[in-house]
Coordinates of N, CA and C in Angstrom, one line a residue:
X2 N 0.8 -1.2 0.0 CA 0.0 0.0 0.0 C 0.9 1.2 0.0
X3 N 0.5 2.2 -0.8 CA 1.2 3.5 -0.9 C 0.4 4.5 -0.1
X4 N 1.1 5.4 0.5 CA 0.5 6.6 1.2 C 0.9 7.8 0.4
X5 N 0.0 8.6 -0.1 CA 0.3 9.7 -0.9 C 0.0 11.1 -0.2
X6 N 0.7 12.1 -0.7 CA 0.4 13.5 -0.2 C 0.7 13.7 1.2
X7 N 1.5 12.8 1.9 CA 1.8 13.0 3.3 C 2.8 14.2 3.4
X8 N 2.5 15.0 4.4 CA 3.3 16.2 4.7 C 4.0 16.1 6.0
X9 N 3.4 15.5 7.1 CA 3.9 15.4 8.4 C 4.0 14.0 8.9
X10 N 5.2 13.6 9.4 CA 5.4 12.2 9.9 C 5.8 12.3 11.4
X11 N 5.0 11.7 12.2 CA 5.3 11.5 13.6 C 6.0 10.2 13.8
X12 N 7.2 10.2 14.5 CA 7.9 9.0 14.8 C 7.9 8.7 16.2
X13 N 7.4 7.5 16.6 CA 7.7 7.0 17.9 C 9.2 6.7 17.9
X14 N 9.8 6.5 19.1 CA 11.3 6.3 19.2 C 11.6 4.9 19.5
X15 N 11.3 4.4 20.8 CA 11.7 3.1 21.2 C 10.9 2.0 20.5
X16 N 11.6 1.1 19.8 CA 11.0 0.1 19.1 C 10.7 0.4 17.7
X17 N 10.9 1.7 17.3 CA 10.6 2.2 16.0 C 11.9 2.7 15.3
X18 N 12.6 3.5 16.0 CA 13.9 4.0 15.5 C 15.1 3.4 16.4
X19 N 14.8 3.2 17.7 CA 15.8 2.9 18.7 C 15.5 1.4 19.2
X20 N 16.6 0.6 19.1 CA 16.5 -0.8 19.6 C 16.7 -0.7 21.1
X21 N 15.8 -0.2 21.9 CA 16.0 0.3 23.2 C 16.1 -0.8 24.3
X22 N 15.7 -2.0 23.9 CA 15.9 -3.1 24.9 C 17.3 -3.3 25.4
X23 N 18.3 -2.8 24.5 CA 19.7 -3.0 24.9 C 20.1 -2.1 26.1
X24 N 19.4 -1.0 26.3 CA 19.7 -0.2 27.5 C 18.6 -0.4 28.6
X25 N 17.3 -0.7 28.1 CA 16.2 -0.8 29.1 C 16.3 -2.0 29.9
X26 N 16.7 -3.2 29.3 CA 16.7 -4.4 30.1 C 17.6 -4.4 31.3
X27 N 18.9 -4.0 31.1 CA 19.8 -3.9 32.3 C 19.3 -2.8 33.4
X28 N 18.7 -1.8 32.9 CA 18.2 -0.8 33.8 C 17.0 -1.3 34.6
X29 N 16.1 -2.0 33.9 CA 14.9 -2.6 34.5 C 15.3 -3.6 35.6
X30 N 16.3 -4.4 35.3 CA 16.8 -5.4 36.2 C 17.4 -4.8 37.5
X31 N 18.1 -3.7 37.3 CA 18.6 -2.9 38.4 C 17.5 -2.4 39.3
X32 N 16.5 -1.8 38.7 CA 15.4 -1.3 39.5 C 14.6 -2.4 40.2
X33 N 14.5 -3.6 39.6 CA 13.8 -4.7 40.2 C 14.6 -5.3 41.3
X34 N 15.9 -5.3 41.2 CA 16.7 -5.8 42.3 C 16.5 -5.0 43.5
X35 N 16.3 -3.7 43.4 CA 16.1 -2.8 44.5 C 14.8 -3.2 45.2
X36 N 13.7 -3.5 44.4 CA 12.5 -4.0 45.0 C 12.7 -5.3 45.8
X37 N 13.4 -6.2 45.2 CA 13.7 -7.5 45.9 C 14.5 -7.2 47.2
X38 N 15.5 -6.4 47.2 CA 16.3 -6.1 48.3 C 15.4 -5.5 49.5
X39 N 14.4 -4.8 49.1 CA 13.5 -4.1 50.1 C 12.2 -4.9 50.3
X40 N 12.3 -6.2 49.9 CA 11.1 -7.1 50.1 C 9.8 -6.6 49.6
X41 N 9.9 -5.9 48.4 CA 8.7 -5.4 47.8 C 8.4 -6.2 46.5
X42 N 9.2 -7.2 46.2 CA 9.0 -8.1 45.1 C 9.7 -9.4 45.3
X43 N 9.3 -10.5 44.7 CA 9.9 -11.8 44.8 C 11.1 -11.9 43.8
X44 N 12.1 -12.6 44.2 CA 13.2 -12.8 43.2 C 12.7 -13.5 42.0
X45 N 13.2 -13.0 40.8 CA 12.8 -13.5 39.5 C 13.9 -13.2 38.5
X46 N 14.1 -14.1 37.6 CA 15.0 -13.9 36.5 C 14.2 -13.4 35.3
X47 N 14.5 -12.1 35.0 CA 13.7 -11.5 33.9 C 14.4 -11.7 32.6
X48 N 13.7 -12.2 31.6 CA 14.2 -12.3 30.2 C 13.8 -11.1 29.4
X49 N 14.6 -10.8 28.4 CA 14.4 -9.6 27.6 C 13.0 -9.6 27.1
X50 N 12.5 -10.7 26.6 CA 11.2 -10.8 26.0 C 10.1 -10.4 27.0
X51 N 10.3 -10.6 28.3 CA 9.3 -10.2 29.3 C 9.4 -8.8 29.6
X52 N 10.6 -8.2 29.6 CA 10.8 -6.8 29.9 C 10.3 -5.9 28.8
X53 N 10.5 -6.3 27.6 CA 10.2 -5.4 26.5 C 8.8 -5.0 26.3
X54 N 7.9 -5.8 27.0 CA 6.5 -5.4 26.9 C 6.2 -4.0 27.5
X55 N 7.0 -3.6 28.4 CA 6.8 -2.3 29.0 C 7.3 -1.1 28.2
X56 N 8.1 -1.4 27.2 CA 8.6 -0.3 26.3 C 7.4 0.3 25.5
X57 N 7.4 1.6 25.5 CA 6.3 2.3 24.8 C 5.3 2.8 25.8
X58 N 5.3 2.3 27.0 CA 4.3 2.7 28.1 C 4.9 4.0 28.7
X59 N 3.9 4.9 29.2 CA 4.4 6.0 30.1 C 4.7 5.3 31.4
X60 N 5.4 6.1 32.3 CA 5.7 5.6 33.6 C 4.4 5.2 34.4
X61 N 3.4 6.0 34.3 CA 2.2 5.7 35.0 C 1.5 4.4 34.5
X62 N 1.5 4.3 33.2 CA 0.9 3.1 32.6 C 1.7 1.8 33.0
X63 N 3.0 2.0 33.0 CA 3.9 0.8 33.4 C 3.6 0.4 34.8
X64 N 3.5 1.3 35.7 CA 3.3 0.9 37.1 C 1.8 0.3 37.3
X65 N 0.9 0.9 36.6 CA -0.5 0.4 36.7 C -0.6 -1.0 36.2
X66 N 0.2 -1.4 35.3 CA 0.2 -2.8 34.8 C 1.2 -3.7 35.4
X67 N 2.1 -3.1 36.2 CA 3.2 -3.9 36.8 C 3.0 -4.3 38.3
X68 N 3.1 -3.3 39.1 CA 2.9 -3.5 40.6 C 2.1 -2.2 41.0
X69 N 0.8 -2.3 40.7 CA -0.1 -1.1 40.9 C -0.1 -0.6 42.4
X70 N -0.1 -1.6 43.3 CA -0.3 -1.3 44.7 C 1.0 -0.9 45.4
X71 N 2.1 -0.9 44.7 CA 3.3 -0.5 45.3 C 3.2 1.0 45.8
X72 N 3.8 1.2 47.0 CA 3.7 2.5 47.6 C 4.4 3.5 46.7
X73 N 3.9 4.7 46.6 CA 4.4 5.8 45.7 C 5.9 6.1 45.9
X74 N 6.4 6.2 47.1 CA 7.8 6.5 47.3 C 8.7 5.4 46.6
X75 N 8.3 4.1 46.6 CA 9.0 3.1 46.0 C 8.9 3.2 44.5
X76 N 7.8 3.5 44.0 CA 7.6 3.7 42.5 C 8.5 4.8 42.0
X77 N 8.6 5.9 42.8 CA 9.5 7.0 42.4 C 10.9 6.6 42.5
X78 N 11.3 5.9 43.5 CA 12.7 5.5 43.7 C 13.1 4.5 42.6
X79 N 12.3 3.5 42.3 CA 12.6 2.6 41.2 C 12.7 3.3 39.8
X80 N 11.7 4.2 39.6 CA 11.7 4.9 38.3 C 13.0 5.7 38.2
X81 N 13.4 6.3 39.3 CA 14.7 7.1 39.3 C 15.9 6.2 39.0
X82 N 15.9 5.0 39.7 CA 17.0 4.0 39.4 C 17.1 3.6 38.0
X83 N 15.9 3.3 37.4 CA 15.9 2.9 36.0 C 16.3 4.0 35.1
X84 N 15.8 5.3 35.4 CA 16.2 6.4 34.6 C 17.7 6.7 34.6
X85 N 18.2 6.7 35.8 CA 19.7 7.0 35.9 C 20.5 5.9 35.3
X86 N 20.1 4.7 35.4 CA 20.9 3.6 34.7 C 20.8 3.7 33.2
X87 N 19.6 4.1 32.7 CA 19.5 4.3 31.2 C 20.4 5.4 30.8
X88 N 20.5 6.5 31.6 CA 21.4 7.6 31.3 C 22.9 7.1 31.2
X89 N 23.2 6.2 32.2 CA 24.5 5.6 32.3 C 24.8 4.7 31.1
X90 N 23.8 4.0 30.6 CA 23.9 3.1 29.4 C 24.2 4.0 28.2
X91 N 23.5 5.2 28.1 CA 23.8 6.1 27.0 C 25.3 6.5 27.1
X92 N 25.8 6.9 28.2 CA 27.2 7.3 28.4 C 28.2 6.2 28.0
X93 N 27.8 5.0 28.3 CA 28.6 3.8 28.0 C 28.6 3.5 26.5
X94 N 27.7 4.1 25.8 CA 27.6 3.9 24.3 C 26.9 2.6 24.0
X95 N 26.0 2.2 24.9 CA 25.3 0.9 24.6 C 23.9 1.1 23.9
X96 N 23.5 2.4 23.7 CA 22.3 2.7 23.0 C 22.5 2.5 21.5
X97 N 21.6 1.8 20.8 CA 21.8 1.6 19.4 C 20.5 1.8 18.6
X98 N 20.6 2.6 17.5 CA 19.4 2.7 16.7 C 19.3 1.5 15.8
X99 N 18.1 1.2 15.3 CA 18.0 0.1 14.3 C 18.8 0.5 13.0
X100 N 19.4 -0.5 12.4 CA 20.1 -0.2 11.1 C 19.3 0.6 10.1
X101 N 19.9 1.6 9.6 CA 19.3 2.5 8.5 C 18.2 3.5 9.1
X102 N 18.1 3.6 10.4 CA 17.1 4.6 10.9 C 17.5 6.0 10.5
X103 N 18.8 6.3 10.7 CA 19.2 7.7 10.3 C 19.2 7.9 8.8
X104 N 19.4 6.9 8.1 CA 19.4 7.0 6.6 C 18.0 7.4 6.2
X105 N 17.0 6.7 6.8 CA 15.6 6.9 6.4 C 15.2 8.3 6.8
X106 N 15.6 8.8 8.0 CA 15.2 10.1 8.5 C 15.9 11.2 7.5
X107 N 17.1 10.9 7.1 CA 17.8 11.9 6.3 C 17.1 12.0 4.9
X108 N 16.7 10.9 4.3 CA 16.0 10.9 3.0 C 14.7 11.6 3.1
X109 N 14.0 11.4 4.2 CA 12.7 12.0 4.4 C 12.9 13.5 4.6
X110 N 13.9 13.9 5.4 CA 14.2 15.3 5.6 C 14.5 16.0 4.3
X111 N 15.4 15.4 3.5 CA 15.7 16.0 2.2 C 14.5 16.2 1.3
X112 N 13.6 15.3 1.4 CA 12.4 15.4 0.5 C 11.4 16.4 1.1
X113 N 11.7 17.0 2.2 CA 10.8 18.1 2.7 C 9.7 17.7 3.6
X114 N 9.7 16.4 4.1 CA 8.7 16.0 5.1 C 8.9 16.7 6.4
X115 N 7.9 17.1 7.1 CA 8.0 17.6 8.5 C 8.1 16.4 9.4
X116 N 9.2 16.3 10.1 CA 9.4 15.1 11.0 C 9.3 15.5 12.4
X117 N 8.4 14.8 13.2 CA 8.2 15.1 14.6 C 8.5 13.9 15.4
X118 N 9.3 14.0 16.4 CA 9.6 13.0 17.4 C 8.5 13.0 18.4
X119 N 7.8 11.8 18.6 CA 6.7 11.8 19.6 C 6.8 10.5 20.4
X120 N 7.2 10.6 21.6 CA 7.5 9.4 22.4 C 6.9 9.5 23.8
X121 N 6.5 8.4 24.4 CA 6.1 8.3 25.8 C 7.3 8.2 26.7
X122 N 8.2 9.2 26.7 CA 9.4 9.1 27.5 C 9.6 10.4 28.3
X123 N 10.6 10.4 29.1 CA 10.9 11.6 29.9 C 11.7 12.6 29.1
X124 N 11.8 13.8 29.6 CA 12.5 14.9 28.9 C 14.0 14.5 28.9
X125 N 14.5 14.0 30.1 CA 16.0 13.7 30.1 C 16.3 12.6 29.1
X126 N 15.4 11.6 29.0 CA 15.7 10.5 28.0 C 15.7 11.1 26.6
X127 N 14.7 11.9 26.3 CA 14.6 12.5 25.0 C 15.9 13.4 24.7
X128 N 16.3 14.1 25.6 CA 17.5 15.0 25.4 C 18.7 14.2 25.3
X129 N 18.9 13.1 26.0 CA 20.0 12.2 25.9 C 20.1 11.6 24.5
X130 N 18.9 11.2 24.0 CA 18.8 10.5 22.7 C 19.2 11.5 21.6
X131 N 18.6 12.8 21.8 CA 18.9 13.8 20.8 C 20.4 14.1 20.7
X132 N 21.1 14.2 21.9 CA 22.5 14.5 21.9 C 23.3 13.3 21.3
X133 N 23.0 12.1 21.7 CA 23.8 10.9 21.3 C 23.7 10.7 19.8
X134 N 22.5 10.8 19.2 CA 22.3 10.5 17.8 C 22.1 11.7 16.9
X135 N 22.3 12.9 17.5 CA 22.2 14.2 16.7 C 20.8 14.3 16.0
X136 N 19.8 13.9 16.8 CA 18.4 13.9 16.2 C 17.9 15.3 15.8
X137 N 18.5 16.3 16.3 CA 18.1 17.7 15.9 C 18.4 17.9 14.5
X138 N 19.2 17.1 13.9 CA 19.5 17.3 12.4 C 18.4 16.8 11.6
X139 N 17.5 16.0 12.1 CA 16.4 15.4 11.3 C 15.0 15.8 11.8
X140 N 14.8 16.0 13.1 CA 13.5 16.3 13.5 C 13.2 17.8 13.6
X141 N 12.1 18.2 13.1 CA 11.6 19.6 13.2 C 11.1 20.0 14.6
X142 N 10.6 19.0 15.3 CA 10.1 19.2 16.6 C 10.3 17.9 17.4
X143 N 10.6 18.0 18.7 CA 10.8 16.8 19.6 C 9.8 17.0 20.8
X144 N 8.9 16.0 20.9 CA 7.9 16.1 21.9 C 7.9 14.7 22.7
X145 N 7.8 14.8 24.0 CA 7.7 13.6 24.9 C 6.5 13.8 25.8
X146 N 6.1 12.7 26.4 CA 4.9 12.7 27.2 C 5.1 13.5 28.5
X147 N 6.3 13.5 29.0 CA 6.5 14.3 30.3 C 6.2 15.7 30.1
X148 N 6.4 16.3 28.9 CA 6.0 17.7 28.6 C 4.6 17.9 28.8
X149 N 3.8 16.9 28.8 CA 2.3 17.0 29.0 C 1.8 16.1 30.1
X150 N 2.7 16.0 31.2 CA 2.3 15.3 32.4 C 2.0 13.9 32.2
X151 N 2.6 13.3 31.2 CA 2.4 11.8 30.9 C 1.0 11.4 30.6
X152 N 0.2 12.3 30.0 CA -1.1 11.9 29.5 C -0.9 11.0 28.3
X153 N -2.0 10.2 28.0 CA -1.9 9.3 26.8 C -1.4 9.9 25.5
X154 N -0.8 9.2 24.7 CA -0.2 9.7 23.5 C -1.3 10.3 22.6
X155 N -2.5 9.7 22.5 CA -3.6 10.2 21.7 C -4.0 11.6 22.1
X156 N -3.9 11.8 23.4 CA -4.3 13.2 23.9 C -3.2 14.2 23.6
X157 N -1.9 13.8 23.7 CA -0.9 14.7 23.3 C -1.0 15.0 21.8
X158 N -1.3 14.0 21.0 CA -1.4 14.3 19.5 C -2.6 15.2 19.2
X159 N -3.6 15.1 20.0 CA -4.8 15.9 19.8 C -4.4 17.4 20.0
X160 N -3.5 17.6 21.0 CA -3.1 19.0 21.4 C -2.2 19.6 20.3
X161 N -1.3 18.7 19.8 CA -0.2 19.3 18.9 C -0.5 19.2 17.4
X162 N -1.4 18.4 17.0 CA -1.5 18.1 15.5 C -1.8 19.3 14.6
X163 N -2.6 20.2 15.2 CA -2.9 21.4 14.4 C -1.7 22.3 14.2
X164 N -0.6 22.1 14.8 CA 0.6 22.9 14.6 C 1.3 22.5 13.4
X165 N 0.9 21.4 12.8 CA 1.7 20.9 11.6 C 0.8 20.6 10.4
X166 N 1.4 20.6 9.3 CA 0.7 20.5 8.0 C 0.0 19.1 7.9
X167 N -1.2 19.1 7.5 CA -1.9 17.9 7.1 C -1.4 17.6 5.6
X168 N -1.4 16.4 5.1 CA -1.8 15.1 5.7 C -0.8 14.5 6.6
X169 N -1.2 13.8 7.6 CA -0.2 13.3 8.6 C -0.3 11.8 8.7
X170 N 0.9 11.2 9.2 CA 0.9 9.8 9.5 C 1.8 9.6 10.7
X171 N 1.5 8.6 11.6 CA 2.3 8.3 12.7 C 2.9 6.9 12.5
X172 N 4.2 6.8 12.9 CA 4.9 5.5 12.7 C 5.3 5.0 14.1
X173 N 4.9 3.8 14.4 CA 5.2 3.2 15.7 C 5.0 1.7 15.9
X174 N 5.4 1.2 17.0 CA 5.4 -0.2 17.2 C 4.5 -0.7 18.3
X175 N 3.7 0.2 18.9 CA 2.8 -0.2 20.0 C 1.4 0.3 19.7
X176 N 0.5 -0.3 20.4 CA -0.9 0.1 20.3 C -1.2 1.5 20.6
X177 N -0.3 2.1 21.4 CA -0.4 3.6 21.7 C -0.4 4.4 20.5
X178 N 0.5 4.0 19.5 CA 0.7 4.8 18.3 C -0.5 4.6 17.4
X179 N -0.9 3.4 17.2 CA -2.1 3.2 16.3 C -3.3 3.8 16.9
X180 N -3.5 3.7 18.2 CA -4.7 4.3 18.9 C -4.7 5.8 18.7
X181 N -3.5 6.4 18.8 CA -3.3 7.8 18.7 C -3.8 8.3 17.3
X182 N -3.3 7.5 16.3 CA -3.7 7.8 14.9 C -5.2 7.7 14.7
X183 N -5.8 6.6 15.1 CA -7.2 6.3 14.9 C -8.1 7.4 15.6
X184 N -7.7 7.7 16.8 CA -8.5 8.7 17.6 C -8.4 10.1 17.0
X185 N -7.3 10.4 16.2 CA -7.1 11.7 15.7 C -7.3 11.8 14.2
X186 N -7.8 10.7 13.6 CA -8.2 10.7 12.2 C -7.0 10.9 11.3
X187 N -5.8 10.3 11.7 CA -4.7 10.4 10.7 C -4.3 8.9 10.4
X188 N -3.4 8.8 9.5 CA -3.0 7.4 9.0 C -1.8 6.9 9.9
X189 N -1.6 5.6 9.8 CA -0.6 5.0 10.7 C 0.2 3.9 10.0
X190 N 1.4 3.8 10.4 CA 2.3 2.7 9.9 C 2.8 1.9 11.1
X191 N 2.5 0.6 11.2 CA 2.9 -0.2 12.3 C 4.2 -1.0 12.0
X192 N 5.1 -0.9 13.0 CA 6.4 -1.5 12.9 C 6.4 -2.9 13.5
X193 N 6.3 -3.9 12.7 CA 6.2 -5.3 13.2 C 7.5 -5.7 13.9
X194 N 8.6 -5.1 13.6 CA 10.0 -5.5 14.1 C 10.2 -4.9 15.5
X195 N 9.3 -4.1 16.0 CA 9.4 -3.5 17.3 C 9.0 -4.4 18.5
X196 N 8.4 -3.8 19.5 CA 8.2 -4.6 20.8 C 6.7 -4.9 21.0
X197 N 5.9 -4.6 20.1 CA 4.5 -4.9 20.3 C 4.1 -6.3 19.7
X198 N 3.0 -6.8 20.1 CA 2.4 -8.0 19.5 C 1.9 -7.6 18.1
X199 N 1.9 -8.6 17.2 CA 1.4 -8.3 15.8 C -0.1 -7.8 15.9
X200 N -0.9 -8.3 16.8 CA -2.3 -7.8 16.9 C -2.4 -6.3 17.2
X201 N -1.4 -5.8 17.8 CA -1.4 -4.3 18.2 C -1.5 -3.5 16.9
X202 N -1.1 -4.0 15.8 CA -1.1 -3.3 14.5 C -2.2 -3.6 13.6
X203 N -3.2 -4.3 14.1 CA -4.3 -4.7 13.2 C -5.1 -3.5 12.6
X204 N -5.2 -2.4 13.3 CA -5.9 -1.3 12.9 C -5.1 -0.3 12.1
X205 N -3.8 -0.6 11.9 CA -2.9 0.3 11.2 C -3.3 0.3 9.7
X206 N -2.9 1.4 9.0 CA -3.2 1.5 7.6 C -2.2 0.5 6.8
X207 N -1.0 0.4 7.3 CA 0.0 -0.5 6.7 C 1.0 -0.9 7.8
X208 N 1.6 -2.1 7.6 CA 2.6 -2.6 8.5 C 3.9 -2.8 7.8
X209 N 5.0 -2.7 8.5 CA 6.3 -2.9 7.9 C 7.2 -3.8 8.7
X210 N 8.1 -4.5 8.1 CA 9.0 -5.4 8.8 C 10.4 -4.8 8.9
X211 N 10.6 -3.7 8.3 CA 11.9 -3.0 8.3 C 11.7 -1.5 8.1
X212 N 12.5 -0.7 8.8 CA 12.3 0.7 8.8 C 12.4 1.3 7.4
X213 N 13.2 0.7 6.5 CA 13.4 1.2 5.2 C 12.1 1.1 4.3
X214 N 11.2 0.3 4.7 CA 10.0 0.1 3.9 C 9.1 1.4 3.9
X215 N 9.4 2.3 4.8 CA 8.6 3.6 4.9 C 8.9 4.3 3.6
X216 N 10.1 4.3 3.1 CA 10.4 5.0 1.9 C 9.6 4.5 0.7
X217 N 9.5 3.2 0.5 CA 8.7 2.7 -0.6 C 7.2 3.0 -0.4
X218 N 6.7 3.0 0.8 CA 5.3 3.4 1.0 C 5.0 4.8 0.6
X219 N 6.0 5.6 0.8 CA 5.9 7.1 0.4 C 6.3 7.4 -1.0
X220 N 6.7 6.3 -1.7 CA 7.2 6.5 -3.1 C 8.5 7.0 -3.3
X221 N 9.4 6.7 -2.3 CA 10.8 7.2 -2.4 C 11.7 6.0 -2.6
X222 N 12.6 6.2 -3.5 CA 13.6 5.1 -3.8 C 14.7 5.1 -2.7
X223 N 15.0 3.9 -2.2 CA 16.0 3.7 -1.2 C 17.4 3.9 -1.7

């Protein structure tokens, strides 16, 4: 399927452009170890496949689905541990984009598309990503959920979408992205290679197995 006359493209980050399990998994394990040490969780060996299901969630959504009844001070402490360790993983150079992510962004930028970073992440995480990967060279705007008090992505999109030229499409790997598109009347591209189940992309206009397929969908030669 081809998408024509697209002007603005919203990109999710984790699981779409960034293979974030490489830095999230060790950070999650460190946070979980703190809970075990403080007798707030049972010892468990976490596999990457189990951890990656939280990628794409806001902090609030993650806790509501993980250990909802955990006392708020412990939620804040563990979130801080995870956040600091992810920053450390950035500094260690362990963060990796999917192959060809920057090439795709560059080609889209050259063609004149308005590119918007739209992620359920913190400001610190977004800024660290921007600095490490020079994302300011590609994105016209960078927006994260913390800037809007971690409200759902579809609500953030509703607030910002009129700032950019129609027609619009959102690219992402989780149901949050497809839901945001559906509720805002824009098109969507689902990334099957990311961290969501295939069923999360059933309502998408088109699905892809590699980031480079976006170019073909928009009629651009790779």
